[in-house]
């Protein structure tokens, strides 16, 4: 059994078919056009929408890009979370450093105060 292929239509072909379809005025003419060309009504609808949004350039075949990596979104989310947690860790380390310095300073003040208090006695 031959492998099915994806048909590709040029912008000029799509424009010609749309012009013929737009010229159809009697019942059944569009159906005959679609049968003759081996197309579906959905082709016409999609092509009309593309033409309406983007003009003739919208009818040009679009090149397919690589399929998105299903893990890429999860990796990006984890990287953002990692950056957020690292920033939070840096803030916590800064707070701890300030607390250590304050405790050291207060300890020295306490030592001076108690030693001067003991010296006065």
GROMACS .gro file of C-alpha atoms in nm:
model
  121
    1UNK     CA    1   0.000   0.000   0.000
    2UNK     CA    2   0.154   0.337  -0.096
    3UNK     CA    3   0.223   0.582   0.181
    4UNK     CA    4  -0.018   0.877   0.195
    5UNK     CA    5   0.144   1.210   0.123
    6UNK     CA    6   0.044   1.552   0.242
    7UNK     CA    7  -0.069   1.759  -0.054
    8UNK     CA    8   0.081   2.104  -0.087
    9UNK     CA    9  -0.094   2.380  -0.276
   10UNK     CA   10   0.075   2.690  -0.412
   11UNK     CA   11  -0.059   3.035  -0.332
   12UNK     CA   12  -0.144   3.086  -0.700
   13UNK     CA   13  -0.346   2.762  -0.710
   14UNK     CA   14  -0.536   2.856  -0.393
   15UNK     CA   15  -0.610   3.203  -0.532
   16UNK     CA   16  -0.733   3.056  -0.862
   17UNK     CA   17  -0.964   2.810  -0.684
   18UNK     CA   18  -1.097   3.084  -0.455
   19UNK     CA   19  -1.165   3.308  -0.756
   20UNK     CA   20  -1.353   3.024  -0.929
   21UNK     CA   21  -1.549   2.951  -0.610
   22UNK     CA   22  -1.635   3.319  -0.567
   23UNK     CA   23  -1.762   3.325  -0.927
   24UNK     CA   24  -2.000   3.032  -0.863
   25UNK     CA   25  -2.357   3.158  -0.843
   26UNK     CA   26  -2.574   2.851  -0.907
   27UNK     CA   27  -2.639   2.573  -0.658
   28UNK     CA   28  -2.402   2.281  -0.702
   29UNK     CA   29  -2.130   2.472  -0.885
   30UNK     CA   30  -1.900   2.488  -0.583
   31UNK     CA   31  -1.954   2.116  -0.518
   32UNK     CA   32  -1.864   2.040  -0.880
   33UNK     CA   33  -1.552   2.256  -0.852
   34UNK     CA   34  -1.446   2.077  -0.533
   35UNK     CA   35  -1.504   1.732  -0.687
   36UNK     CA   36  -1.315   1.828  -1.003
   37UNK     CA   37  -1.016   1.949  -0.801
   38UNK     CA   38  -1.035   1.678  -0.533
   39UNK     CA   39  -1.076   1.932  -0.254
   40UNK     CA   40  -1.293   1.961   0.054
   41UNK     CA   41  -1.514   2.248   0.163
   42UNK     CA   42  -1.284   2.294   0.464
   43UNK     CA   43  -1.001   2.382   0.222
   44UNK     CA   44  -1.207   2.671   0.088
   45UNK     CA   45  -1.297   2.793   0.435
   46UNK     CA   46  -0.939   2.780   0.559
   47UNK     CA   47  -0.803   2.948   0.245
   48UNK     CA   48  -1.066   3.223   0.262
   49UNK     CA   49  -0.975   3.291   0.624
   50UNK     CA   50  -0.603   3.302   0.538
   51UNK     CA   51  -0.670   3.539   0.247
   52UNK     CA   52  -0.890   3.759   0.468
   53UNK     CA   53  -0.627   3.785   0.742
   54UNK     CA   54  -0.303   3.801   0.543
   55UNK     CA   55  -0.391   3.858   0.177
   56UNK     CA   56  -0.217   3.659  -0.094
   57UNK     CA   57   0.089   3.608   0.130
   58UNK     CA   58  -0.132   3.416   0.374
   59UNK     CA   59  -0.208   3.159   0.106
   60UNK     CA   60   0.159   3.066   0.062
   61UNK     CA   61   0.246   2.725   0.204
   62UNK     CA   62   0.387   2.748   0.554
   63UNK     CA   63   0.705   2.561   0.633
   64UNK     CA   64   0.671   2.338   0.930
   65UNK     CA   65   0.919   2.389   1.207
   66UNK     CA   66   1.055   2.128   1.440
   67UNK     CA   67   0.805   1.976   1.676
   68UNK     CA   68   0.818   2.135   2.020
   69UNK     CA   69   1.006   1.935   2.278
   70UNK     CA   70   0.749   1.819   2.535
   71UNK     CA   71   1.005   1.859   2.813
   72UNK     CA   72   1.108   2.213   2.710
   73UNK     CA   73   0.823   2.379   2.900
   74UNK     CA   74   0.899   2.177   3.213
   75UNK     CA   75   1.270   2.257   3.187
   76UNK     CA   76   1.194   2.629   3.148
   77UNK     CA   77   0.958   2.620   3.448
   78UNK     CA   78   1.219   2.443   3.661
   79UNK     CA   79   1.488   2.693   3.557
   80UNK     CA   80   1.263   2.985   3.658
   81UNK     CA   81   1.188   2.818   3.990
   82UNK     CA   82   1.559   2.751   4.045
   83UNK     CA   83   1.642   3.119   3.980
   84UNK     CA   84   1.368   3.227   4.220
   85UNK     CA   85   1.492   2.992   4.492
   86UNK     CA   86   1.855   3.100   4.443
   87UNK     CA   87   1.752   3.465   4.484
   88UNK     CA   88   1.560   3.373   4.799
   89UNK     CA   89   1.864   3.184   4.931
   90UNK     CA   90   2.091   3.486   4.869
   91UNK     CA   91   1.848   3.709   5.061
   92UNK     CA   92   1.839   3.461   5.350
   93UNK     CA   93   2.220   3.440   5.357
   94UNK     CA   94   2.242   3.821   5.366
   95UNK     CA   95   1.997   3.833   5.656
   96UNK     CA   96   2.198   3.570   5.844
   97UNK     CA   97   2.521   3.766   5.786
   98UNK     CA   98   2.358   4.084   5.920
   99UNK     CA   99   2.226   3.893   6.222
  100UNK     CA  100   2.575   3.754   6.295
  101UNK     CA  101   2.731   4.101   6.273
  102UNK     CA  102   2.460   4.248   6.494
  103UNK     CA  103   2.500   3.969   6.750
  104UNK     CA  104   2.877   4.021   6.751
  105UNK     CA  105   2.835   4.397   6.795
  106UNK     CA  106   2.577   4.356   7.070
  107UNK     CA  107   2.801   4.099   7.238
  108UNK     CA  108   3.089   4.346   7.244
  109UNK     CA  109   2.861   4.617   7.382
  110UNK     CA  110   2.736   4.379   7.648
  111UNK     CA  111   3.090   4.282   7.740
  112UNK     CA  112   3.195   4.648   7.768
  113UNK     CA  113   2.886   4.737   7.967
  114UNK     CA  114   2.931   4.451   8.212
  115UNK     CA  115   3.307   4.507   8.245
  116UNK     CA  116   3.260   4.881   8.308
  117UNK     CA  117   2.979   4.803   8.550
  118UNK     CA  118   3.203   4.555   8.733
  119UNK     CA  119   3.489   4.808   8.738
  120UNK     CA  120   3.265   5.069   8.905
  121UNK     CA  121   3.181   4.833   9.190
   0.00000   0.00000   0.00000
